[in-house]
Coordinates of C-alpha atoms in Angstrom, one line a residue:
M1 CA 23.0 14.0 -38.9
N2 CA 22.6 15.4 -35.3
Y3 CA 25.5 13.8 -33.4
E4 CA 24.4 15.4 -30.2
N5 CA 21.0 13.9 -30.1
K6 CA 22.3 10.5 -31.4
S7 CA 24.5 10.2 -28.3
L8 CA 21.4 10.4 -26.1
T9 CA 19.5 7.5 -27.5
I10 CA 19.5 4.2 -25.5
K11 CA 20.4 2.2 -28.6
S12 CA 23.8 4.0 -28.8
W13 CA 24.7 2.9 -25.3
A14 CA 26.9 -0.1 -24.4
E15 CA 24.6 -3.2 -24.4
D16 CA 25.1 -3.6 -20.6
D17 CA 23.6 -0.1 -20.1
R18 CA 20.4 -0.7 -22.0
P19 CA 17.6 -1.5 -19.6
R20 CA 15.9 -4.2 -21.6
E21 CA 19.2 -5.9 -22.4
K22 CA 20.4 -5.4 -18.9
L23 CA 17.3 -7.2 -17.6
L24 CA 17.9 -10.1 -20.0
L25 CA 21.6 -10.4 -19.1
K26 CA 21.5 -9.7 -15.4
G27 CA 18.0 -10.2 -14.3
K28 CA 15.3 -7.8 -13.1
A29 CA 16.9 -7.2 -9.7
A30 CA 19.9 -5.6 -11.4
L31 CA 17.8 -2.7 -12.7
S32 CA 17.2 0.6 -10.9
D33 CA 13.7 2.0 -10.5
A34 CA 14.5 4.5 -13.2
E35 CA 15.6 1.7 -15.6
L36 CA 12.4 -0.3 -14.9
I37 CA 10.2 2.8 -15.7
A38 CA 12.3 3.5 -18.8
I39 CA 11.3 0.0 -20.1
L40 CA 7.7 0.9 -19.5
I41 CA 7.8 4.2 -21.4
G42 CA 10.2 3.0 -24.2
S43 CA 11.6 6.3 -25.2
G44 CA 12.4 9.8 -23.8
N45 CA 12.3 13.1 -25.6
R46 CA 14.7 14.9 -28.0
S47 CA 17.1 15.9 -25.3
E48 CA 16.7 13.1 -22.7
T49 CA 16.7 9.3 -22.8
A50 CA 13.9 7.3 -21.3
V51 CA 16.1 6.7 -18.2
D52 CA 16.7 10.5 -17.8
V53 CA 13.0 11.2 -18.0
S54 CA 12.3 8.4 -15.5
K55 CA 14.9 9.8 -13.1
K56 CA 13.4 13.2 -13.4
I57 CA 9.9 11.8 -12.5
L58 CA 11.3 9.9 -9.5
N59 CA 13.3 12.9 -8.3
S60 CA 10.2 15.0 -8.2
I61 CA 8.6 12.5 -5.7
D62 CA 11.6 11.8 -3.5
N63 CA 12.3 8.6 -5.4
S64 CA 9.3 7.0 -3.8
I65 CA 7.5 4.2 -5.7
N66 CA 4.6 4.6 -3.4
K67 CA 4.2 8.2 -4.4
L68 CA 4.6 7.3 -8.0
G69 CA 1.6 5.0 -7.7
K70 CA -0.5 8.0 -6.6
L71 CA 0.3 10.2 -9.6
S72 CA -2.5 10.7 -12.1
V73 CA -2.3 10.6 -15.9
L74 CA -2.3 14.4 -15.9
D75 CA 0.5 14.6 -13.2
L76 CA 2.7 12.4 -15.4
Q77 CA 2.0 14.2 -18.6
K78 CA 3.6 17.3 -17.0
F79 CA 7.0 15.7 -17.8
K80 CA 8.4 16.3 -21.3
G81 CA 8.2 13.1 -23.3
I82 CA 5.4 11.6 -21.3
G83 CA 2.1 11.4 -23.2
E84 CA -1.1 9.8 -22.3
A85 CA -0.1 6.3 -23.4
K86 CA 3.1 6.3 -21.5
A87 CA 1.4 7.7 -18.4
I88 CA -1.2 4.9 -18.6
S89 CA 1.6 2.3 -18.9
I90 CA 3.2 3.6 -15.7
I91 CA -0.1 3.7 -13.8
T92 CA -1.1 0.2 -15.0
A93 CA 2.2 -1.3 -13.9
L94 CA 2.0 0.3 -10.4
E95 CA -1.6 -0.9 -10.0
L96 CA -0.7 -4.4 -11.0
G97 CA 2.0 -4.3 -8.3
R98 CA -0.5 -3.1 -5.7
R99 CA -3.0 -5.9 -6.6
R100 CA -0.2 -8.4 -6.4
R101 CA 0.5 -7.3 -2.8
L102 CA -3.2 -7.4 -2.0
E103 CA -3.4 -11.0 -3.4
Q104 CA -0.5 -12.1 -1.4
A105 CA -2.1 -10.6 1.7
L106 CA -5.3 -12.4 1.1
E107 CA -3.5 -15.7 1.0
L108 CA -2.2 -15.3 4.6
P109 CA -4.4 -17.7 6.5
K110 CA -3.2 -17.2 10.1
I111 CA -2.3 -14.2 12.3
T112 CA 0.9 -14.8 14.2
S113 CA 2.0 -11.2 14.9
S114 CA 1.1 -7.6 14.5
K115 CA 3.4 -7.6 11.4
A116 CA 1.2 -10.2 9.8
V117 CA -1.8 -8.0 10.4
F118 CA 0.0 -5.0 8.8
N119 CA 0.9 -7.1 5.8
I120 CA -2.8 -8.0 5.3
M121 CA -4.2 -4.6 5.8
Q122 CA -1.6 -2.1 4.4
P123 CA -2.5 -2.8 0.8
I124 CA -6.2 -2.3 1.6
I125 CA -6.1 0.9 3.8
G126 CA -2.5 2.0 4.1
E127 CA -2.5 4.5 1.2
L128 CA -6.1 5.8 1.4
Q129 CA -6.6 9.6 1.8
H130 CA -9.6 9.0 4.1
E131 CA -9.9 7.0 7.3
E132 CA -11.4 3.6 7.4
F133 CA -12.0 1.2 10.3
W134 CA -11.8 -2.5 9.7
I135 CA -12.3 -5.7 11.7
I136 CA -10.5 -9.0 11.2
F137 CA -12.5 -11.9 12.6
L138 CA -10.5 -15.0 13.8
N139 CA -11.3 -18.5 14.9
N140 CA -9.7 -20.2 17.9
S141 CA -6.5 -20.9 15.9
N142 CA -6.2 -17.3 14.9
K143 CA -7.0 -18.1 11.3
V144 CA -8.7 -15.3 9.4
L145 CA -12.4 -16.0 8.9
Y146 CA -13.4 -12.7 7.4
K147 CA -12.4 -9.0 7.1
Q148 CA -14.9 -6.3 7.1
Q149 CA -15.0 -2.5 6.8
S150 CA -16.8 -1.3 9.8
S151 CA -16.9 2.4 9.0
K152 CA -15.6 4.9 6.5
G153 CA -15.0 8.6 7.3
G154 CA -13.1 11.7 6.4
L155 CA -9.7 12.8 7.4
T156 CA -10.8 13.6 10.9
G157 CA -12.1 10.1 12.0
T158 CA -14.7 7.4 11.7
L159 CA -17.8 6.2 13.6
V160 CA -17.8 2.5 14.7
D161 CA -21.0 0.7 15.5
V162 CA -20.1 -1.7 18.3
R163 CA -23.3 -3.8 17.9
M164 CA -22.6 -4.4 14.2
V165 CA -19.0 -5.5 14.9
F166 CA -20.1 -8.2 17.4
N167 CA -23.2 -9.2 15.4
K168 CA -20.8 -10.2 12.6
A169 CA -18.5 -12.0 15.1
I170 CA -21.3 -14.0 16.4
E171 CA -22.6 -14.8 12.9
L172 CA -19.1 -16.1 12.0
Y173 CA -18.6 -18.0 15.3
A174 CA -15.4 -15.9 15.7
T175 CA -13.5 -16.3 19.0
A176 CA -11.4 -13.1 18.5
I177 CA -11.2 -10.0 16.5
I178 CA -8.4 -7.5 15.6
L179 CA -9.2 -3.8 15.1
C180 CA -7.5 -1.8 12.3
H181 CA -7.7 1.7 11.0
N182 CA -5.5 4.0 9.0
H183 CA -4.2 7.5 9.7
P184 CA -4.0 9.4 6.4
S185 CA -1.9 12.0 8.1
G186 CA 0.9 9.4 8.6
K187 CA 1.0 9.9 12.3
L188 CA 1.2 6.7 14.3
Q189 CA 0.3 7.9 17.8
P190 CA -3.2 6.9 18.9
S191 CA -5.7 9.6 19.6
N192 CA -8.0 9.7 22.7
A193 CA -10.8 8.6 20.4
D194 CA -8.7 5.6 19.2
K195 CA -8.1 4.6 22.9
L196 CA -11.8 5.0 23.8
I197 CA -13.1 2.8 21.0
T198 CA -10.5 0.2 21.8
T199 CA -11.6 0.1 25.4
K200 CA -15.3 0.1 24.4
L201 CA -14.9 -2.8 22.0
K202 CA -12.7 -4.8 24.4
K203 CA -15.3 -4.5 27.2
A204 CA -18.1 -5.5 24.9
G205 CA -16.1 -8.5 23.8
E206 CA -15.4 -9.6 27.3
T207 CA -19.2 -9.8 27.9
L208 CA -19.6 -12.0 24.8
D209 CA -16.4 -14.0 25.4
I210 CA -14.9 -12.7 22.2
K211 CA -11.3 -11.4 22.6
V212 CA -10.1 -8.2 21.1
L213 CA -6.5 -9.2 20.5
D214 CA -5.1 -5.9 19.1
H215 CA -5.8 -2.6 17.5
L216 CA -3.5 -1.5 14.7
I217 CA -3.1 2.0 13.4
I218 CA -1.8 1.7 9.8
T219 CA 0.0 4.2 7.6
E220 CA 1.7 3.9 4.3
N221 CA 5.0 2.5 5.6
A222 CA 4.5 1.6 9.3
Y223 CA 2.1 0.7 12.0
F224 CA 1.3 1.1 15.7
S225 CA 0.1 -1.9 17.7
F226 CA -1.8 -1.4 20.9
A227 CA -0.9 -5.0 22.0
D228 CA 2.8 -4.5 21.3
E229 CA 2.8 -1.3 23.3
S230 CA 0.9 -3.0 26.2
L231 CA -2.2 -0.8 25.7
M232 CA -4.7 -3.7 25.4

């Protein structure tokens, strides 16, 4: 019997230290990220427990769950003890979490602040590697009528058709719109192009009596609001 390897199996730990048992006894909030991932993969390798392997994966991405969600099957398989099935389990769990956030965002019926806009749009564009420009159309109670991608571009920027934006607003009888786009670079400061398109859309809206309430630049974890910064 290999006593050294035996000591590294989760079953040999005290019951409180086993991730599954810990979840049952103390609830899901008591588990660390590594312990939750350990439950997904079930086992480690000959020299490491599932928790050890999970910690190693997290350490490689600065303990960021957002970064974990961006890893591919091949990325995960680089870690000893992670085969295709385990990698798929991790990716599936993270994708379900992303869809849950998106579903919650879609349930928000009314815009009350820039933070509410961020909560709606971050799951949609916050983690993209290319830039997208979106419009949120609102009624006179600031309830969301519709959300639409206006343009999609590369890492350097997008092109926005002002006529198409307001055609849709008129079609929906919207009284206000909010502009949103992401910065894949993670930088929150608006560019000159961002300021110009904001001014252009705002002036066009004034002619049609459709207010442009805000323009948000969205990144993975934060946002910049033109309205909050008195730039509208």
